[in-house]
Amino acid sequence: MANAQDRLTPVEQVMRRRRRWRWAILLILAAALIYWFVFHKDWVIAYQGDIEHFKYGTIGSEGANGLPTQVLQALPVLYADRLGPDGLRRFGFLYEDGQDLPVGFSRRVVDGVERAWLNCSVCHVGTYRLPGEADQHWIYGAPANNLRLHDFILFLIDIGRDPGFTADRLIAAINSDEVPGSLNVLERMVYRKVAYPRIKSALADLGGQLAFVERQAPWGPGRVDTFNPYKALQFHFPMGPEDISDVALNGSSDYPSLWMQRPREGMNLHWDGNNTSVQERNLSAALGAGVTPVTVDRASIARIEHWMRELKPPAFPAPHAIDADLGARGAVVYAAYCAGCHGMGGPNGYDYSTDRFPALGQVDPLEVIGTDPGRWASYTPDFAAAQNTLYAGYPWRFSHFRKTGGYANQPLDGIWARAPYLHNGSVPTLRDLLEPAAARPAIWYRGSDELDLVRVGYRFDAAAPGPLFRYDTSVPGNGNGGHEGRAYGTDLSAADKDALVEFMKTL
C-alpha cells in the first residue's frame, strides 16, 4: 500500500500531466518530421556544372516511372545470360568511369527509396571515332546514335512477363558482389512484400500498354518512335491493329540535335514541325522520357533549356580532311540550292535568319518533300488536341501543338554530327543524300560510330566496327525516298556534289 507521503500533490499531478502532454506532442512532431523527411519530401542530387546537370540531373521522371537504383543495377546480374558482360551497355547506354549508372539516368529519393530514370541526355549524347581510332569521343547535344531504346523497352516488357523474375532472385542479385547490395532483414522484407510486387505489377502494366511496340519494325540504334508510346502511356489511346495503320505504327525517326535552340524559337520544331515553342517542345519531350504533369521538375528542365539555347554546334573533328578550295566552290552551290530552306554557314557562324531565308523552319508538304510518311502519319490531329489539354490550369499549358502537312526544314549547323540523314535516318551519308533515291544504299548497317571523313556520316558497311544493325529501306518506316530532283541537288554533277559535301563539313 502506497505511503500517503508518496502521493503526488495536486500541483505535482498537474505538472506530470503537462510533462506527458509535452512528450506526446514532441513525439508526434518527431514522427511527423520523420514522415515528411523520409516519405513525403523528394531528395534530389544537384550538380553545379551545366553539363553534369544535363548528364545526371533530374527532370522529374523518377517518381512516376523510375525503378529503385539497386534494381536497375541488379538487372544485368539477374539477366546476365541475355545481356552478357556488357550489361546495360548492350542497349547503347554510355557510362563514365566511376559512375554506376549510365549517362541519362538521374536519381531522386522518393518515399524513402532512391529511384533512377531517364533524363534529356539519354537521347542527346552522340559519339564518334576517327578512322582507325579506338577512343570514343562524346558530343553533348548530338543525337544518341548508339541508343537502342526499342530493345530496352522490349527488355523491360519481357521482365514483367518473366515467371523467373521473383522476389528471391531479385534480392539475391541486389545482394551480389556485382551490385553490390547489402539488404538487411528488414529491407529484404520490404523488398519482398512491397517493392517487388509493385515493380512486377508496373512492368506488367507497361507490357500491356506498349504491347503494340512488338508489332513495330525494329527501330535500330539512334532512332525512336516519339509519339506512339506517348499516346498509349499518357492518353491511353487504343493501339490495336484495328486502331492504327501500319504506316502510322512505324514512325520511328532519328533523335534530333539540341544545340543552338535560341535561333530555333518560332521555327516549326519536331520533324513534322508540329510546334513552334521551344519550351513546349522540351516539356513534351520530358513527358516522353517518363515525366508526368504532376512530377515534372520545371526548374530543372528550364536550366537545361537555358544551357542549350546557346550551345555551340561541334566543329568537324578532322580539319585536315577539309579541302578549303573545294569547300569554297561548294559554298556557292550550297547558297544556290540549300540555303533557302536550311540557312547558311559562314566565317562568322551560322546564319539562321528567317528574313533572309524565309523557307527556313517552314513545313514542306509531304507531296513535295516526298520522304517516308510514317513519322508524319504517327502524329494525328486527335493526338495534337489531347496534347493541348496537358498542364491545364497552369501558365505553361500546351497550346501550340498542331497537325501539319509534311516535314519541316531545319538549320544544318553541325550536320556532320547528325548522321544518318533524312528525318528517319534512312540515308547513311551526306554524299548519298545527294544521289537520287534509286542510287542510295538500299540495305546498309547502322551502329558504328567511326566517321567516314569523305562522304560524311558513319561507316555503314558490314565490316564497320561496332554492334551493327541491318537497315533495310524496304521495311515500313525505313523508306529512303524523297528530297530528290533538281531543287534538292540530286541532278548536280558529281564534282558539284563533292564540293557541296566539302562545304557542309564546315557548318
Short mmCIF file of C-alpha atoms in Angstrom, two decimals:
data_model
loop_
_atom_site.label_atom_id
_atom_site.label_comp_id
_atom_site.label_asym_id
_atom_site.label_seq_id
_atom_site.Cartn_x
_atom_site.Cartn_y
_atom_site.Cartn_z
CA MET A 1 0.00 0.00 0.00
CA ALA A 2 1.47 3.28 -1.03
CA ASN A 3 2.55 5.62 1.67
CA ALA A 4 0.43 8.73 1.90
CA GLN A 5 3.62 10.75 1.76
CA ASP A 6 4.34 9.23 -1.72
CA ARG A 7 1.12 10.51 -3.15
CA LEU A 8 1.51 13.39 -5.60
CA THR A 9 0.19 16.71 -4.55
CA PRO A 10 -2.41 18.33 -6.82
CA VAL A 11 0.28 20.64 -8.17
CA GLU A 12 2.59 17.68 -8.92
CA GLN A 13 -0.25 15.83 -10.65
CA VAL A 14 -0.84 18.82 -12.92
CA MET A 15 2.87 19.07 -13.67
CA ARG A 16 3.04 15.36 -14.51
CA ARG A 17 0.11 15.63 -16.91
CA ARG A 18 1.79 18.59 -18.57
CA ARG A 19 5.01 16.63 -18.92
CA ARG A 20 3.13 13.74 -20.53
CA TRP A 21 1.38 16.07 -22.95
CA ARG A 22 4.65 17.75 -23.75
CA TRP A 23 6.30 14.41 -24.56
CA ALA A 24 3.31 13.30 -26.56
CA ILE A 25 3.42 16.47 -28.64
CA LEU A 26 7.17 16.14 -29.15
CA LEU A 27 6.79 12.52 -30.23
CA ILE A 28 4.02 13.45 -32.67
CA LEU A 29 6.14 16.27 -34.08
CA ALA A 30 9.15 13.96 -34.38
CA ALA A 31 7.02 11.34 -36.16
CA ALA A 32 5.63 14.00 -38.48
CA LEU A 33 9.11 15.29 -39.28
CA ILE A 34 10.40 11.79 -39.94
CA TYR A 35 7.42 11.10 -42.20
CA TRP A 36 7.93 14.40 -44.03
CA PHE A 37 11.66 13.95 -44.50
CA VAL A 38 11.54 10.24 -45.39
CA PHE A 39 8.22 9.56 -47.07
CA HIS A 40 6.96 12.92 -48.30
CA LYS A 41 9.86 15.10 -49.32
CA ASP A 42 11.74 14.20 -52.51
CA TRP A 43 15.51 14.39 -52.34
CA VAL A 44 17.49 15.11 -55.46
CA ILE A 45 21.18 15.23 -56.23
CA ALA A 46 22.12 18.67 -57.53
CA TYR A 47 25.03 19.37 -59.88
CA GLN A 48 26.93 22.61 -60.05
CA GLY A 49 28.03 22.41 -63.67
CA ASP A 50 25.53 22.61 -66.52
CA ILE A 51 26.98 19.62 -68.36
CA GLU A 52 26.88 17.44 -65.24
CA HIS A 53 23.31 18.59 -64.68
CA PHE A 54 22.49 17.71 -68.28
CA LYS A 55 24.01 14.25 -67.92
CA TYR A 56 22.74 13.26 -64.48
CA GLY A 57 20.29 15.91 -63.24
CA THR A 58 16.66 15.10 -62.64
CA ILE A 59 13.77 16.22 -64.81
CA GLY A 60 11.17 14.57 -62.56
CA SER A 61 10.78 11.18 -64.24
CA GLU A 62 11.86 9.03 -61.29
CA GLY A 63 8.77 9.40 -59.11
CA ALA A 64 6.24 8.12 -61.62
CA ASN A 65 8.26 5.68 -63.71
CA GLY A 66 11.63 5.17 -62.04
CA LEU A 67 12.98 1.89 -60.75
CA PRO A 68 14.88 1.63 -57.46
CA THR A 69 18.51 2.27 -58.29
CA GLN A 70 19.53 -1.07 -56.83
CA VAL A 71 17.05 -2.86 -59.08
CA LEU A 72 18.47 -1.18 -62.19
CA GLN A 73 21.94 -2.19 -61.09
CA ALA A 74 20.77 -5.74 -60.37
CA LEU A 75 19.15 -6.35 -63.79
CA PRO A 76 22.47 -7.11 -65.58
CA VAL A 77 23.20 -9.68 -62.86
CA LEU A 78 19.75 -11.18 -62.98
CA TYR A 79 19.76 -11.35 -66.78
CA ALA A 80 23.45 -12.00 -67.43
CA ASP A 81 22.51 -14.75 -69.88
CA ARG A 82 20.69 -12.22 -72.03
CA LEU A 83 22.77 -9.06 -71.59
CA GLY A 84 26.20 -10.65 -71.35
CA PRO A 85 29.20 -8.83 -69.94
CA ASP A 86 28.08 -5.55 -71.49
CA GLY A 87 25.08 -5.32 -69.15
CA LEU A 88 23.00 -2.21 -69.88
CA ARG A 89 25.68 -1.08 -72.37
CA ARG A 90 24.04 -3.59 -74.68
CA PHE A 91 21.28 -1.03 -75.21
CA GLY A 92 23.77 1.63 -76.21
CA PHE A 93 23.82 3.39 -72.85
CA LEU A 94 27.05 5.28 -72.21
CA TYR A 95 28.98 5.00 -68.94
CA GLU A 96 31.63 7.25 -67.48
CA ASP A 97 34.40 5.96 -65.27
CA GLY A 98 33.35 5.93 -61.63
CA GLN A 99 29.63 6.03 -62.40
CA ASP A 100 27.38 3.09 -61.55
CA LEU A 101 24.54 4.25 -63.79
CA PRO A 102 24.70 5.34 -67.43
CA VAL A 103 24.59 8.90 -68.66
CA GLY A 104 20.97 9.86 -68.99
CA PHE A 105 19.83 8.31 -65.71
CA SER A 106 19.09 10.68 -62.82
CA ARG A 107 18.37 9.83 -59.19
CA ARG A 108 15.75 11.03 -56.73
CA VAL A 109 14.77 9.72 -53.32
CA VAL A 110 11.01 9.20 -53.36
CA ASP A 111 9.09 7.70 -50.41
CA GLY A 112 12.40 6.90 -48.76
CA VAL A 113 13.71 4.90 -51.74
CA GLU A 114 16.29 6.10 -54.24
CA ARG A 115 14.92 5.70 -57.73
CA ALA A 116 16.54 6.33 -61.08
CA TRP A 117 15.14 7.01 -64.52
CA LEU A 118 15.70 8.85 -67.77
CA ASN A 119 16.55 12.47 -68.42
CA CYS A 120 17.20 14.51 -71.56
CA SER A 121 20.78 13.41 -72.14
CA VAL A 122 19.91 9.75 -72.69
CA CYS A 123 18.71 10.69 -76.19
CA HIS A 124 21.09 13.57 -76.85
CA VAL A 125 24.69 12.49 -76.36
CA GLY A 126 26.31 11.24 -79.55
CA THR A 127 29.69 9.63 -80.13
CA TYR A 128 32.24 9.35 -82.91
CA ARG A 129 35.67 7.85 -83.61
CA LEU A 130 38.08 8.97 -86.27
CA PRO A 131 39.04 6.25 -88.77
CA GLY A 132 41.14 3.56 -87.12
CA GLU A 133 40.84 5.21 -83.73
CA ALA A 134 39.88 3.21 -80.64
CA ASP A 135 38.94 6.15 -78.43
CA GLN A 136 35.34 7.21 -78.47
CA HIS A 137 34.52 10.94 -78.35
CA TRP A 138 31.27 12.23 -76.94
CA ILE A 139 29.25 15.15 -78.27
CA TYR A 140 26.79 16.72 -75.85
CA GLY A 141 23.57 17.69 -77.55
CA ALA A 142 24.14 15.38 -80.54
CA PRO A 143 21.69 12.61 -81.49
CA ALA A 144 22.24 9.46 -79.40
CA ASN A 145 23.46 7.38 -82.34
CA ASN A 146 24.20 4.40 -80.05
CA LEU A 147 20.94 4.21 -78.11
CA ARG A 148 18.74 1.17 -78.77
CA LEU A 149 15.65 2.30 -76.93
CA HIS A 150 13.34 -0.14 -78.70
CA ASP A 151 15.40 -3.06 -77.42
CA PHE A 152 15.42 -1.61 -73.89
CA ILE A 153 11.62 -1.26 -73.89
CA LEU A 154 11.19 -4.84 -75.10
CA PHE A 155 13.59 -6.00 -72.38
CA LEU A 156 11.51 -4.31 -69.65
CA ILE A 157 8.31 -5.77 -71.09
CA ASP A 158 9.84 -9.24 -71.06
CA ILE A 159 10.84 -8.86 -67.40
CA GLY A 160 7.25 -8.07 -66.49
CA ARG A 161 6.19 -11.35 -68.12
CA ASP A 162 9.08 -13.47 -66.89
CA PRO A 163 7.98 -16.05 -64.25
CA GLY A 164 11.64 -16.23 -63.29
CA PHE A 165 11.63 -12.64 -62.15
CA THR A 166 10.92 -13.40 -58.49
CA ALA A 167 11.47 -11.55 -55.24
CA ASP A 168 14.07 -14.06 -54.09
CA ARG A 169 16.12 -13.81 -57.28
CA LEU A 170 15.89 -10.01 -57.27
CA ILE A 171 17.06 -9.81 -53.66
CA ALA A 172 19.91 -12.23 -54.34
CA ALA A 173 21.01 -10.14 -57.34
CA ILE A 174 20.91 -6.92 -55.30
CA ASN A 175 23.00 -8.58 -52.58
CA SER A 176 25.53 -9.94 -55.07
CA ASP A 177 29.08 -8.69 -55.27
CA GLU A 178 28.43 -7.15 -58.68
CA VAL A 179 25.87 -4.59 -57.46
CA PRO A 180 26.90 -4.59 -54.53
CA GLY A 181 23.90 -4.54 -52.23
CA SER A 182 23.57 -5.25 -48.56
CA LEU A 183 19.89 -5.58 -47.82
CA ASN A 184 19.33 -6.35 -44.14
CA VAL A 185 16.48 -8.45 -42.77
CA LEU A 186 14.05 -5.54 -42.63
CA GLU A 187 14.99 -4.29 -46.11
CA ARG A 188 14.62 -7.78 -47.58
CA MET A 189 11.14 -7.97 -46.06
CA VAL A 190 10.25 -4.57 -47.56
CA TYR A 191 11.53 -5.66 -50.96
CA ARG A 192 9.64 -8.97 -50.77
CA LYS A 193 6.33 -7.57 -49.53
CA VAL A 194 6.23 -4.05 -51.03
CA ALA A 195 8.86 -3.17 -53.62
CA TYR A 196 8.94 -6.35 -55.72
CA PRO A 197 5.14 -6.66 -56.14
CA ARG A 198 4.96 -3.02 -57.22
CA ILE A 199 7.82 -3.39 -59.72
CA LYS A 200 6.37 -6.60 -61.15
CA SER A 201 2.94 -5.01 -61.49
CA ALA A 202 4.34 -1.82 -63.07
CA LEU A 203 6.33 -3.79 -65.66
CA ALA A 204 3.30 -5.96 -66.43
CA ASP A 205 1.21 -2.81 -66.94
CA LEU A 206 3.93 -1.38 -69.17
CA GLY A 207 3.79 -4.53 -71.26
CA GLY A 208 0.05 -4.19 -71.64
CA GLN A 209 0.15 -0.52 -72.62
CA LEU A 210 3.07 -0.90 -75.01
CA ALA A 211 2.13 -4.27 -76.50
CA PHE A 212 1.90 -2.59 -79.91
CA VAL A 213 5.67 -1.95 -79.82
CA GLU A 214 6.18 -5.64 -80.54
CA ARG A 215 4.29 -5.23 -83.84
CA GLN A 216 6.60 -2.44 -84.96
CA ALA A 217 9.59 -2.86 -87.21
CA PRO A 218 12.77 -2.69 -85.08
CA TRP A 219 13.78 0.90 -84.53
CA GLY A 220 17.51 0.16 -84.55
CA PRO A 221 20.19 2.30 -82.91
CA GLY A 222 19.77 6.06 -82.88
CA ARG A 223 16.04 6.03 -83.62
CA VAL A 224 12.89 6.49 -81.57
CA ASP A 225 9.16 6.35 -82.07
CA THR A 226 8.41 9.63 -80.36
CA PHE A 227 4.65 9.74 -80.27
CA ASN A 228 3.05 6.29 -80.40
CA PRO A 229 4.26 5.26 -76.90
CA TYR A 230 3.31 8.77 -75.74
CA LYS A 231 -0.25 8.23 -76.99
CA ALA A 232 -0.57 4.95 -75.13
CA LEU A 233 1.07 5.94 -71.84
CA GLN A 234 -0.21 9.48 -71.39
CA PHE A 235 -3.65 9.26 -73.02
CA HIS A 236 -4.43 5.55 -73.25
CA PHE A 237 -5.12 5.71 -76.97
CA PRO A 238 -6.16 2.31 -78.36
CA MET A 239 -3.22 0.92 -80.34
CA GLY A 240 -4.57 -2.38 -81.66
CA PRO A 241 -4.21 -3.43 -85.30
CA GLU A 242 -7.70 -2.15 -85.96
CA ASP A 243 -6.91 1.24 -84.42
CA ILE A 244 -3.76 2.30 -86.24
CA SER A 245 -2.47 1.75 -89.75
CA ASP A 246 0.86 0.09 -90.46
CA VAL A 247 2.14 3.40 -91.81
CA ALA A 248 1.31 5.32 -88.63
CA LEU A 249 2.51 2.43 -86.48
CA ASN A 250 6.02 2.66 -87.92
CA GLY A 251 7.01 6.27 -87.40
CA SER A 252 10.49 5.78 -86.00
CA SER A 253 12.88 8.63 -86.68
CA ASP A 254 16.34 9.81 -85.69
CA TYR A 255 16.99 11.74 -82.50
CA PRO A 256 17.50 15.44 -83.21
CA SER A 257 20.39 17.59 -82.04
CA LEU A 258 19.87 20.10 -79.20
CA TRP A 259 22.36 22.84 -79.86
CA MET A 260 21.54 26.47 -80.62
CA GLN A 261 17.91 26.44 -79.61
CA ARG A 262 17.62 30.24 -79.30
CA PRO A 263 17.51 30.90 -83.06
CA ARG A 264 15.11 27.98 -83.49
CA GLU A 265 12.45 29.66 -81.36
CA GLY A 266 9.45 30.30 -83.59
CA MET A 267 10.54 27.81 -86.26
CA ASN A 268 8.43 24.72 -86.81
CA LEU A 269 10.01 22.20 -84.44
CA HIS A 270 9.99 18.41 -84.39
CA TRP A 271 10.49 16.62 -87.71
CA ASP A 272 6.96 17.43 -88.81
CA GLY A 273 7.02 20.99 -87.42
CA ASN A 274 4.12 20.37 -85.05
CA ASN A 275 5.12 23.08 -82.55
CA THR A 276 6.83 26.48 -82.67
CA SER A 277 7.58 26.82 -78.94
CA VAL A 278 10.92 25.54 -77.67
CA GLN A 279 9.55 25.42 -74.12
CA GLU A 280 6.52 23.31 -75.10
CA ARG A 281 8.70 21.05 -77.23
CA ASN A 282 11.01 20.48 -74.27
CA LEU A 283 8.23 19.83 -71.76
CA SER A 284 6.67 17.42 -74.24
CA ALA A 285 9.98 15.60 -74.70
CA ALA A 286 10.25 15.31 -70.92
CA LEU A 287 6.85 13.61 -70.85
CA GLY A 288 8.23 11.15 -73.38
CA ALA A 289 11.12 10.40 -71.00
CA GLY A 290 8.75 9.40 -68.20
CA VAL A 291 7.79 12.69 -66.56
CA THR A 292 4.13 13.31 -65.77
CA PRO A 293 2.37 16.68 -65.41
CA VAL A 294 2.42 16.05 -61.64
CA THR A 295 6.07 15.04 -61.26
CA VAL A 296 7.67 17.35 -63.83
CA ASP A 297 10.59 19.37 -62.46
CA ARG A 298 10.19 22.55 -64.47
CA ALA A 299 13.06 24.39 -62.80
CA SER A 300 15.48 21.62 -63.67
CA ILE A 301 14.26 21.43 -67.27
CA ALA A 302 14.47 25.23 -67.55
CA ARG A 303 18.13 25.03 -66.53
CA ILE A 304 18.84 22.58 -69.37
CA GLU A 305 16.82 24.74 -71.72
CA HIS A 306 18.87 27.81 -70.81
CA TRP A 307 22.10 25.87 -71.40
CA MET A 308 21.18 24.56 -74.82
CA ARG A 309 19.89 27.89 -76.12
CA GLU A 310 23.46 28.94 -76.91
CA LEU A 311 25.18 25.53 -77.00
CA LYS A 312 27.57 25.69 -79.97
CA PRO A 313 27.41 23.01 -82.68
CA PRO A 314 30.53 20.84 -82.76
CA ALA A 315 33.29 21.63 -85.23
CA PHE A 316 34.25 18.96 -87.76
CA PRO A 317 36.86 16.93 -85.84
CA ALA A 318 39.29 16.43 -88.74
CA PRO A 319 40.07 19.89 -90.17
CA HIS A 320 42.98 18.35 -92.09
CA ALA A 321 40.39 16.42 -94.08
CA ILE A 322 38.70 19.57 -95.42
CA ASP A 323 39.76 20.80 -98.87
CA ALA A 324 39.34 24.56 -98.49
CA ASP A 325 39.29 25.30 -102.21
CA LEU A 326 36.73 22.60 -102.89
CA GLY A 327 34.70 23.82 -99.92
CA ALA A 328 34.70 27.38 -101.27
CA ARG A 329 33.24 26.09 -104.52
CA GLY A 330 30.72 24.08 -102.50
CA ALA A 331 29.63 27.21 -100.63
CA VAL A 332 28.44 28.70 -103.91
CA VAL A 333 26.49 25.54 -104.72
CA TYR A 334 25.05 25.44 -101.19
CA ALA A 335 23.91 29.07 -101.40
CA ALA A 336 22.10 28.30 -104.66
CA TYR A 337 20.47 25.01 -103.66
CA CYS A 338 20.30 24.62 -99.86
CA ALA A 339 20.41 27.96 -98.05
CA GLY A 340 16.85 28.96 -98.89
CA CYS A 341 15.43 26.12 -96.79
CA HIS A 342 18.27 25.48 -94.33
CA GLY A 343 20.09 28.77 -93.63
CA MET A 344 23.73 29.46 -94.40
CA GLY A 345 27.07 28.88 -92.73
CA GLY A 346 29.98 31.26 -92.97
CA PRO A 347 33.13 32.53 -91.25
CA ASN A 348 31.03 34.44 -88.71
CA GLY A 349 28.91 31.44 -87.80
CA TYR A 350 25.63 30.03 -88.96
CA ASP A 351 23.01 32.42 -90.30
CA TYR A 352 19.58 31.41 -89.00
CA SER A 353 17.77 34.48 -90.30
CA THR A 354 14.27 33.68 -91.44
CA ASP A 355 14.15 37.12 -93.04
CA ARG A 356 16.95 36.20 -95.46
CA PHE A 357 15.84 32.56 -95.71
CA PRO A 358 12.03 32.65 -95.47
CA ALA A 359 11.61 28.89 -96.03
CA LEU A 360 13.86 28.07 -93.07
CA GLY A 361 11.84 26.42 -90.34
CA GLN A 362 8.79 26.10 -92.57
CA VAL A 363 6.97 22.88 -93.43
CA ASP A 364 7.44 21.35 -96.87
CA PRO A 365 4.27 19.46 -97.89
CA LEU A 366 4.62 15.70 -97.95
CA GLU A 367 3.84 15.57 -101.66
CA VAL A 368 6.75 17.96 -102.29
CA ILE A 369 9.44 16.61 -99.97
CA GLY A 370 8.37 13.03 -100.74
CA THR A 371 10.14 11.35 -97.83
CA ASP A 372 8.82 8.38 -95.83
CA PRO A 373 5.35 9.23 -94.43
CA GLY A 374 5.50 7.07 -91.27
CA ARG A 375 6.68 9.72 -88.84
CA TRP A 376 4.24 12.26 -90.27
CA ALA A 377 1.32 9.80 -90.08
CA SER A 378 2.10 8.80 -86.49
CA TYR A 379 1.22 12.30 -85.34
CA THR A 380 -2.54 12.76 -85.62
CA PRO A 381 -4.98 15.67 -85.15
CA ASP A 382 -6.72 13.98 -82.21
CA PHE A 383 -3.38 13.43 -80.51
CA ALA A 384 -2.47 17.10 -81.04
CA ALA A 385 -5.80 18.05 -79.42
CA ALA A 386 -5.08 15.76 -76.48
CA GLN A 387 -1.60 17.22 -76.04
CA ASN A 388 -3.05 20.73 -75.85
CA THR A 389 -5.00 19.68 -72.74
CA LEU A 390 -1.81 18.94 -70.81
CA TYR A 391 -0.96 21.24 -67.91
CA ALA A 392 -4.48 22.67 -67.98
CA GLY A 393 -4.81 25.43 -65.38
CA TYR A 394 -1.12 26.34 -65.48
CA PRO A 395 0.53 29.22 -67.38
CA TRP A 396 2.65 26.67 -69.24
CA ARG A 397 -0.34 24.75 -70.62
CA PHE A 398 0.34 23.47 -74.12
CA SER A 399 -1.35 25.45 -76.87
CA HIS A 400 0.90 25.25 -79.96
CA PHE A 401 0.63 21.61 -81.00
CA ARG A 402 -0.98 21.07 -84.40
CA LYS A 403 -1.07 18.59 -87.24
CA THR A 404 0.96 19.75 -90.25
CA GLY A 405 1.08 18.70 -93.87
CA GLY A 406 4.65 17.49 -94.12
CA TYR A 407 8.16 17.81 -92.71
CA ALA A 408 9.94 20.97 -91.56
CA ASN A 409 13.13 22.48 -92.94
CA GLN A 410 15.83 22.68 -90.27
CA PRO A 411 19.15 24.52 -89.92
CA LEU A 412 22.10 22.31 -90.85
CA ASP A 413 24.53 23.52 -88.16
CA GLY A 414 26.79 20.68 -87.03
CA ILE A 415 25.25 18.49 -89.75
CA TRP A 416 28.31 16.21 -89.86
CA ALA A 417 27.41 15.04 -86.31
CA ARG A 418 23.78 14.30 -87.18
CA ALA A 419 24.17 11.26 -89.44
CA PRO A 420 22.39 9.28 -90.80
CA TYR A 421 20.20 11.64 -92.79
CA LEU A 422 16.58 12.47 -93.56
CA HIS A 423 14.15 12.50 -90.65
CA ASN A 424 14.14 8.72 -90.34
CA GLY A 425 17.89 8.28 -90.71
CA SER A 426 17.44 6.25 -93.87
CA VAL A 427 20.43 7.63 -95.82
CA PRO A 428 23.85 6.92 -94.30
CA THR A 429 25.94 9.84 -95.60
CA LEU A 430 25.56 13.37 -96.96
CA ARG A 431 27.08 12.28 -100.25
CA ASP A 432 24.48 9.52 -100.61
CA LEU A 433 21.71 12.01 -99.86
CA LEU A 434 22.77 13.95 -102.97
CA GLU A 435 22.01 10.94 -105.15
CA PRO A 436 18.53 10.06 -106.42
CA ALA A 437 16.77 7.60 -104.12
CA ALA A 438 17.29 4.73 -106.53
CA ALA A 439 21.07 5.18 -106.20
CA ARG A 440 21.11 5.45 -102.40
CA PRO A 441 22.07 2.38 -100.33
CA ALA A 442 19.04 0.12 -100.00
CA ILE A 443 20.48 -2.18 -97.32
CA TRP A 444 23.24 -0.97 -95.04
CA TYR A 445 24.39 -1.11 -91.43
CA ARG A 446 23.77 1.36 -88.59
CA GLY A 447 25.54 1.25 -85.25
CA SER A 448 29.16 2.10 -86.00
CA ASP A 449 30.38 5.50 -84.81
CA GLU A 450 33.52 5.52 -86.98
CA LEU A 451 33.35 8.57 -89.21
CA ASP A 452 33.56 8.49 -92.97
CA LEU A 453 35.53 11.71 -93.50
CA VAL A 454 34.90 11.84 -97.24
CA ARG A 455 31.22 11.05 -97.66
CA VAL A 456 30.41 12.47 -94.17
CA GLY A 457 28.47 10.12 -91.96
CA TYR A 458 29.30 6.95 -90.06
CA ARG A 459 30.71 3.86 -91.74
CA PHE A 460 27.82 1.73 -92.88
CA ASP A 461 29.44 -1.34 -94.40
CA ALA A 462 29.08 -4.81 -92.90
CA ALA A 463 32.71 -4.74 -91.70
CA ALA A 464 32.38 -1.45 -89.82
CA PRO A 465 33.40 -1.61 -86.14
CA GLY A 466 30.64 -1.66 -83.55
CA PRO A 467 27.44 -3.57 -82.84
CA LEU A 468 25.72 -3.28 -86.20
CA PHE A 469 22.06 -3.23 -87.16
CA ARG A 470 20.99 -4.23 -90.66
CA TYR A 471 18.92 -1.36 -92.03
CA ASP A 472 16.53 -2.33 -94.79
CA THR A 473 14.90 0.59 -96.61
CA SER A 474 12.04 -1.64 -97.76
CA VAL A 475 10.79 -2.08 -94.19
CA PRO A 476 7.78 0.12 -93.21
CA GLY A 477 9.01 3.45 -91.87
CA ASN A 478 12.51 2.98 -93.32
CA GLY A 479 11.92 4.39 -96.79
CA ASN A 480 14.82 6.45 -98.18
CA GLY A 481 12.93 8.22 -100.96
CA GLY A 482 12.27 11.91 -101.36
CA HIS A 483 14.39 15.05 -101.05
CA GLU A 484 15.41 14.50 -104.66
CA GLY A 485 15.22 16.25 -108.01
CA ARG A 486 16.75 19.44 -109.32
CA ALA A 487 15.63 21.60 -106.38
CA TYR A 488 17.34 19.24 -103.93
CA GLY A 489 20.62 18.97 -105.80
CA THR A 490 20.42 15.34 -106.86
CA ASP A 491 20.77 16.44 -110.52
CA LEU A 492 24.09 18.20 -109.88
CA SER A 493 27.32 16.93 -111.35
CA ALA A 494 29.43 14.58 -109.27
CA ALA A 495 32.06 17.33 -108.89
CA ASP A 496 29.48 19.80 -107.55
CA LYS A 497 28.14 17.19 -105.13
CA ASP A 498 31.64 16.55 -103.81
CA ALA A 499 32.16 20.27 -103.37
CA LEU A 500 28.84 20.63 -101.58
CA VAL A 501 29.72 17.89 -99.09
CA GLU A 502 33.12 19.51 -98.52
CA PHE A 503 31.44 22.78 -97.60
CA MET A 504 28.93 21.09 -95.29
CA LYS A 505 31.83 19.80 -93.20
CA THR A 506 32.28 23.40 -92.09
CA LEU A 507 28.70 24.04 -90.93
#
